[in-house]
Amino acid sequence: MQAAAEEDGRVRLATAPELLRGWTGKQHACRVLACEASYDVFCFLDADVRVGREAIYRMLSELNVTERQRQEMALVSGFPRKDTGSFLERLLIPIIHFVLLGFLPLPAERWGNSVSFATGCGQFMMVRREPYMASGGHSAIRASMHDGLLLPRLFRKHGFRTGVYDLTSDASCRMYRGAAEVWRGLAKNATEGMATLGRIPVFTLLFWVMGFDSFARGATGRAGLGRCCIRLECW
């Protein structure tokens, strides 16, 4: 990065101060970068995400979409394609997209601005300066590891619009390399949302019910609960 900053005047390298008590590393770094930024739009991008030529332009376009009698978007987020290598990566990483399609009512996320339907992907988030600062941004979720979920919720709690999008054709990310990294990474992140101790049994049961219902009805040609759910979310 130092070399890039020296060669290209558009690149500015900023150094974060010492991590403060009560902050997680990512939220602290993102807040520091937001304070250093001089433009009206911030793009928070994980270091392991690789973006294509259209990714930034496309998300800026979504951020700037205006609809009659609705305020402009304050935060947009995209799910990049998840690249995998090892067997455990191929087995577990696709569940991220399956959970999103299976349990998030996308029409409700699109048409309304309910906090309950707010979600995003921390790997790629783009926000406007004023709503970010007004809501508190990463400083308001300083102790969390899940900005992808909590930052959109925070924005909506303050009355700002958010949206989540499919970015698999324009960006990619290999989250972990090998079984050990997959296990450590997923275990570390299983602390909020559907992965809390009180919710894991409930959603696991729903997975089984949906899967069994679809299997049992498939032979008769009738659409089971799971199939109807996936059809709705992909609409």
mmCIF file of C-alpha atoms in Angstrom:
data_model
loop_
_atom_site.group_PDB
_atom_site.id
_atom_site.type_symbol
_atom_site.label_atom_id
_atom_site.label_comp_id
_atom_site.label_asym_id
_atom_site.label_seq_id
_atom_site.Cartn_x
_atom_site.Cartn_y
_atom_site.Cartn_z
ATOM 1 C CA MET A 1 0.000 0.000 0.000
ATOM 2 C CA GLN A 2 2.846 2.364 0.766
ATOM 3 C CA ALA A 3 4.278 1.749 -2.689
ATOM 4 C CA ALA A 4 0.874 2.301 -4.298
ATOM 5 C CA ALA A 5 0.432 5.576 -2.412
ATOM 6 C CA GLU A 6 3.855 6.768 -3.560
ATOM 7 C CA GLU A 7 3.200 5.894 -7.204
ATOM 8 C CA ASP A 8 -0.405 7.120 -7.466
ATOM 9 C CA GLY A 9 -1.489 10.453 -6.039
ATOM 10 C CA ARG A 10 -5.098 9.241 -5.798
ATOM 11 C CA VAL A 11 -4.095 6.686 -3.145
ATOM 12 C CA ARG A 12 -3.712 7.923 0.415
ATOM 13 C CA LEU A 13 -2.450 5.567 3.117
ATOM 14 C CA ALA A 14 -3.877 6.192 6.599
ATOM 15 C CA THR A 15 -2.675 4.559 9.804
ATOM 16 C CA ALA A 16 -5.211 3.721 12.495
ATOM 17 C CA PRO A 17 -4.410 4.685 16.095
ATOM 18 C CA GLU A 18 -4.198 2.089 18.851
ATOM 19 C CA LEU A 19 -7.315 -0.044 19.213
ATOM 20 C CA LEU A 20 -9.532 1.353 21.946
ATOM 21 C CA ARG A 21 -11.121 -0.746 24.678
ATOM 22 C CA GLY A 22 -14.563 -2.008 23.693
ATOM 23 C CA TRP A 23 -13.914 -1.862 19.937
ATOM 24 C CA THR A 24 -13.422 -4.723 17.502
ATOM 25 C CA GLY A 25 -10.661 -4.218 14.976
ATOM 26 C CA LYS A 26 -12.765 -3.906 11.823
ATOM 27 C CA GLN A 27 -15.268 -1.425 13.261
ATOM 28 C CA HIS A 28 -12.411 0.694 14.608
ATOM 29 C CA ALA A 29 -10.568 0.713 11.273
ATOM 30 C CA CYS A 30 -13.733 1.568 9.320
ATOM 31 C CA ARG A 31 -14.539 4.458 11.655
ATOM 32 C CA VAL A 32 -11.023 5.841 11.328
ATOM 33 C CA LEU A 33 -11.230 5.611 7.535
ATOM 34 C CA ALA A 34 -14.616 7.360 7.529
ATOM 35 C CA CYS A 35 -13.154 10.239 9.517
ATOM 36 C CA GLU A 36 -10.212 10.436 7.124
ATOM 37 C CA ALA A 37 -12.385 10.427 3.990
ATOM 38 C CA SER A 38 -13.048 13.671 2.158
ATOM 39 C CA TYR A 39 -15.858 12.664 -0.222
ATOM 40 C CA ASP A 40 -19.611 12.198 0.260
ATOM 41 C CA VAL A 41 -19.714 8.455 -0.455
ATOM 42 C CA PHE A 42 -17.771 5.814 1.473
ATOM 43 C CA CYS A 43 -17.111 2.303 0.160
ATOM 44 C CA PHE A 44 -16.124 -0.255 2.803
ATOM 45 C CA LEU A 45 -14.477 -3.199 1.076
ATOM 46 C CA ASP A 46 -12.882 -6.229 2.727
ATOM 47 C CA ALA A 47 -9.268 -6.808 1.697
ATOM 48 C CA ASP A 48 -10.018 -10.289 0.295
ATOM 49 C CA VAL A 49 -12.737 -9.036 -2.077
ATOM 50 C CA ARG A 50 -11.819 -8.705 -5.736
ATOM 51 C CA VAL A 51 -14.002 -6.323 -7.723
ATOM 52 C CA GLY A 52 -14.597 -6.209 -11.459
ATOM 53 C CA ARG A 53 -14.844 -3.097 -13.597
ATOM 54 C CA GLU A 54 -18.591 -2.692 -13.079
ATOM 55 C CA ALA A 55 -18.854 -3.331 -9.317
ATOM 56 C CA ILE A 56 -18.258 0.194 -7.993
ATOM 57 C CA TYR A 57 -20.223 1.831 -10.816
ATOM 58 C CA ARG A 58 -23.167 -0.518 -10.336
ATOM 59 C CA MET A 59 -23.405 0.048 -6.584
ATOM 60 C CA LEU A 60 -23.118 3.810 -7.070
ATOM 61 C CA SER A 61 -25.990 3.564 -9.524
ATOM 62 C CA GLU A 62 -28.099 1.707 -6.938
ATOM 63 C CA LEU A 63 -27.198 4.305 -4.318
ATOM 64 C CA ASN A 64 -28.345 7.103 -6.615
ATOM 65 C CA VAL A 65 -31.654 5.543 -7.650
ATOM 66 C CA THR A 66 -34.513 7.889 -6.797
ATOM 67 C CA GLU A 67 -38.145 6.827 -6.604
ATOM 68 C CA ARG A 68 -41.254 8.964 -6.452
ATOM 69 C CA GLN A 69 -42.222 9.886 -2.873
ATOM 70 C CA ARG A 70 -39.322 7.877 -1.421
ATOM 71 C CA GLN A 71 -36.051 9.176 -0.048
ATOM 72 C CA GLU A 72 -32.769 8.227 -1.694
ATOM 73 C CA MET A 73 -30.760 5.231 -0.570
ATOM 74 C CA ALA A 74 -28.348 5.846 2.294
ATOM 75 C CA LEU A 75 -26.646 2.416 2.285
ATOM 76 C CA VAL A 76 -26.306 -0.276 -0.347
ATOM 77 C CA SER A 77 -24.554 -3.601 0.095
ATOM 78 C CA GLY A 78 -23.624 -6.408 -2.278
ATOM 79 C CA PHE A 79 -22.943 -10.106 -1.827
ATOM 80 C CA PRO A 80 -19.876 -11.072 -3.898
ATOM 81 C CA ARG A 81 -19.415 -14.520 -5.398
ATOM 82 C CA LYS A 82 -17.989 -16.911 -2.809
ATOM 83 C CA ASP A 83 -14.967 -18.741 -4.274
ATOM 84 C CA THR A 84 -14.061 -22.048 -2.642
ATOM 85 C CA GLY A 85 -11.222 -24.541 -2.788
ATOM 86 C CA SER A 86 -11.319 -27.258 -0.138
ATOM 87 C CA PHE A 87 -14.135 -29.731 0.486
ATOM 88 C CA LEU A 88 -15.316 -28.035 3.680
ATOM 89 C CA GLU A 89 -15.387 -24.671 1.922
ATOM 90 C CA ARG A 90 -17.619 -26.108 -0.807
ATOM 91 C CA LEU A 91 -19.824 -27.764 1.790
ATOM 92 C CA LEU A 92 -20.405 -24.835 4.150
ATOM 93 C CA ILE A 93 -19.771 -21.505 2.421
ATOM 94 C CA PRO A 94 -22.749 -21.762 -0.010
ATOM 95 C CA ILE A 95 -25.039 -21.945 3.031
ATOM 96 C CA ILE A 96 -24.571 -18.167 3.377
ATOM 97 C CA HIS A 97 -26.524 -17.525 0.175
ATOM 98 C CA PHE A 98 -29.006 -20.316 0.932
ATOM 99 C CA VAL A 99 -29.864 -18.756 4.291
ATOM 100 C CA LEU A 100 -30.287 -15.337 2.685
ATOM 101 C CA LEU A 101 -32.664 -16.650 0.002
ATOM 102 C CA GLY A 102 -34.482 -19.026 2.329
ATOM 103 C CA PHE A 103 -35.242 -16.756 5.267
ATOM 104 C CA LEU A 104 -35.159 -13.139 4.109
ATOM 105 C CA PRO A 105 -38.391 -11.979 2.419
ATOM 106 C CA LEU A 106 -36.726 -9.979 -0.333
ATOM 107 C CA PRO A 107 -39.929 -8.215 -1.460
ATOM 108 C CA ALA A 108 -40.372 -6.925 2.102
ATOM 109 C CA GLU A 109 -36.727 -5.842 2.208
ATOM 110 C CA ARG A 110 -37.175 -3.990 -1.096
ATOM 111 C CA TRP A 111 -40.576 -2.378 -0.697
ATOM 112 C CA GLY A 112 -40.434 -1.297 2.924
ATOM 113 C CA ASN A 113 -37.854 0.002 5.336
ATOM 114 C CA SER A 114 -38.581 -2.161 8.363
ATOM 115 C CA VAL A 115 -35.657 -2.745 10.706
ATOM 116 C CA SER A 116 -36.683 -6.413 10.915
ATOM 117 C CA PHE A 117 -35.852 -6.959 7.241
ATOM 118 C CA ALA A 118 -32.595 -5.001 7.199
ATOM 119 C CA THR A 119 -29.535 -6.946 6.115
ATOM 120 C CA GLY A 120 -26.318 -6.530 4.188
ATOM 121 C CA CYS A 121 -22.898 -7.984 3.512
ATOM 122 C CA GLY A 122 -19.960 -6.538 5.407
ATOM 123 C CA GLN A 123 -17.628 -7.508 2.575
ATOM 124 C CA PHE A 124 -18.984 -4.724 0.352
ATOM 125 C CA MET A 125 -20.905 -1.758 1.742
ATOM 126 C CA MET A 126 -21.383 1.711 0.270
ATOM 127 C CA VAL A 127 -22.864 4.573 2.313
ATOM 128 C CA ARG A 128 -23.516 8.297 2.157
ATOM 129 C CA ARG A 129 -21.527 10.473 4.533
ATOM 130 C CA GLU A 130 -24.375 12.381 6.187
ATOM 131 C CA PRO A 131 -26.540 9.361 7.137
ATOM 132 C CA TYR A 132 -23.434 7.497 8.277
ATOM 133 C CA MET A 133 -22.381 10.272 10.622
ATOM 134 C CA ALA A 134 -25.934 11.014 11.792
ATOM 135 C CA SER A 135 -26.591 7.398 12.755
ATOM 136 C CA GLY A 136 -23.235 6.936 14.477
ATOM 137 C CA GLY A 137 -21.851 4.562 11.864
ATOM 138 C CA HIS A 138 -19.382 1.966 13.051
ATOM 139 C CA SER A 139 -18.940 3.690 16.397
ATOM 140 C CA ALA A 140 -22.527 2.719 17.262
ATOM 141 C CA ILE A 141 -21.734 -0.986 16.698
ATOM 142 C CA ARG A 142 -18.168 -0.865 17.963
ATOM 143 C CA ALA A 143 -18.272 -4.133 19.936
ATOM 144 C CA SER A 144 -19.876 -6.230 17.191
ATOM 145 C CA MET A 145 -18.246 -8.370 14.515
ATOM 146 C CA HIS A 146 -21.290 -8.241 12.250
ATOM 147 C CA ASP A 147 -21.443 -4.857 10.558
ATOM 148 C CA GLY A 148 -23.138 -6.484 7.574
ATOM 149 C CA LEU A 149 -26.232 -7.053 9.700
ATOM 150 C CA LEU A 150 -26.060 -4.282 12.269
ATOM 151 C CA LEU A 151 -25.102 -1.292 10.112
ATOM 152 C CA PRO A 152 -28.195 -1.594 7.855
ATOM 153 C CA ARG A 153 -30.343 -2.032 10.961
ATOM 154 C CA LEU A 154 -28.780 1.053 12.501
ATOM 155 C CA PHE A 155 -29.477 3.112 9.376
ATOM 156 C CA ARG A 156 -33.097 2.001 9.257
ATOM 157 C CA LYS A 157 -33.596 2.728 12.950
ATOM 158 C CA HIS A 158 -32.640 6.317 12.138
ATOM 159 C CA GLY A 159 -35.063 6.463 9.195
ATOM 160 C CA PHE A 160 -32.592 5.953 6.340
ATOM 161 C CA ARG A 161 -33.168 3.575 3.430
ATOM 162 C CA THR A 162 -30.907 0.583 2.795
ATOM 163 C CA GLY A 163 -30.760 -2.135 0.150
ATOM 164 C CA VAL A 164 -28.957 -5.412 -0.484
ATOM 165 C CA TYR A 165 -27.996 -6.680 -3.947
ATOM 166 C CA ASP A 166 -26.532 -9.622 -5.843
ATOM 167 C CA LEU A 167 -22.947 -8.742 -6.754
ATOM 168 C CA THR A 168 -21.806 -12.233 -7.729
ATOM 169 C CA SER A 169 -21.225 -11.277 -11.369
ATOM 170 C CA ASP A 170 -19.092 -8.241 -10.498
ATOM 171 C CA ALA A 171 -17.076 -9.223 -7.397
ATOM 172 C CA SER A 172 -15.642 -12.327 -5.757
ATOM 173 C CA CYS A 173 -14.227 -13.317 -2.404
ATOM 174 C CA ARG A 174 -12.550 -16.391 -0.991
ATOM 175 C CA MET A 175 -13.368 -16.073 2.696
ATOM 176 C CA TYR A 176 -11.271 -18.949 4.015
ATOM 177 C CA ARG A 177 -8.567 -21.286 2.760
ATOM 178 C CA GLY A 178 -8.788 -24.820 4.057
ATOM 179 C CA ALA A 179 -10.888 -26.650 6.635
ATOM 180 C CA ALA A 180 -9.176 -25.158 9.682
ATOM 181 C CA GLU A 181 -9.828 -21.562 8.586
ATOM 182 C CA VAL A 182 -13.453 -22.388 7.723
ATOM 183 C CA TRP A 183 -14.098 -23.891 11.150
ATOM 184 C CA ARG A 184 -12.427 -21.075 13.066
ATOM 185 C CA GLY A 185 -14.053 -18.376 10.967
ATOM 186 C CA LEU A 186 -17.606 -19.685 11.151
ATOM 187 C CA ALA A 187 -17.310 -20.463 14.864
ATOM 188 C CA LYS A 188 -16.007 -16.953 15.570
ATOM 189 C CA ASN A 189 -18.887 -15.345 13.726
ATOM 190 C CA ALA A 190 -21.659 -17.556 15.144
ATOM 191 C CA THR A 191 -22.619 -15.121 17.885
ATOM 192 C CA GLU A 192 -25.405 -12.960 16.456
ATOM 193 C CA GLY A 193 -28.503 -13.150 14.285
ATOM 194 C CA MET A 194 -29.686 -16.680 13.502
ATOM 195 C CA ALA A 195 -26.525 -18.151 15.004
ATOM 196 C CA THR A 196 -27.196 -17.230 18.641
ATOM 197 C CA LEU A 197 -27.648 -20.124 21.049
ATOM 198 C CA GLY A 198 -31.351 -19.414 21.478
ATOM 199 C CA ARG A 199 -32.089 -19.306 17.743
ATOM 200 C CA ILE A 200 -29.919 -22.087 16.309
ATOM 201 C CA PRO A 201 -32.360 -24.898 17.325
ATOM 202 C CA VAL A 202 -35.357 -23.008 15.907
ATOM 203 C CA PHE A 203 -33.832 -22.310 12.500
ATOM 204 C CA THR A 204 -32.266 -25.771 12.286
ATOM 205 C CA LEU A 205 -35.730 -27.265 12.778
ATOM 206 C CA LEU A 206 -37.118 -24.981 10.061
ATOM 207 C CA PHE A 207 -34.399 -26.150 7.654
ATOM 208 C CA TRP A 208 -35.336 -29.772 8.287
ATOM 209 C CA VAL A 209 -39.081 -29.139 7.985
ATOM 210 C CA MET A 210 -38.671 -27.258 4.704
ATOM 211 C CA GLY A 211 -36.356 -29.909 3.282
ATOM 212 C CA PHE A 212 -38.559 -32.851 4.305
ATOM 213 C CA ASP A 213 -41.716 -31.133 3.067
ATOM 214 C CA SER A 214 -40.170 -30.456 -0.347
ATOM 215 C CA PHE A 215 -38.911 -34.046 -0.605
ATOM 216 C CA ALA A 216 -42.239 -35.580 0.438
ATOM 217 C CA ARG A 217 -44.276 -33.481 -2.000
ATOM 218 C CA GLY A 218 -41.832 -33.691 -4.883
ATOM 219 C CA ALA A 219 -42.984 -37.138 -5.951
ATOM 220 C CA THR A 220 -46.587 -35.947 -6.329
ATOM 221 C CA GLY A 221 -45.668 -32.845 -8.302
ATOM 222 C CA ARG A 222 -47.006 -30.536 -5.603
ATOM 223 C CA ALA A 223 -44.880 -27.581 -4.555
ATOM 224 C CA GLY A 224 -43.683 -28.048 -1.007
ATOM 225 C CA LEU A 225 -43.083 -25.322 1.537
ATOM 226 C CA GLY A 226 -39.353 -25.157 0.851
ATOM 227 C CA ARG A 227 -39.796 -24.927 -2.930
ATOM 228 C CA CYS A 228 -42.449 -22.204 -2.583
ATOM 229 C CA CYS A 229 -40.171 -20.264 -0.265
ATOM 230 C CA ILE A 230 -37.220 -20.353 -2.665
ATOM 231 C CA ARG A 231 -39.449 -19.376 -5.569
ATOM 232 C CA LEU A 232 -40.732 -16.386 -3.642
ATOM 233 C CA GLU A 233 -37.298 -15.159 -2.632
ATOM 234 C CA CYS A 234 -35.862 -15.464 -6.143
ATOM 235 C CA TRP A 235 -38.771 -13.564 -7.678
#
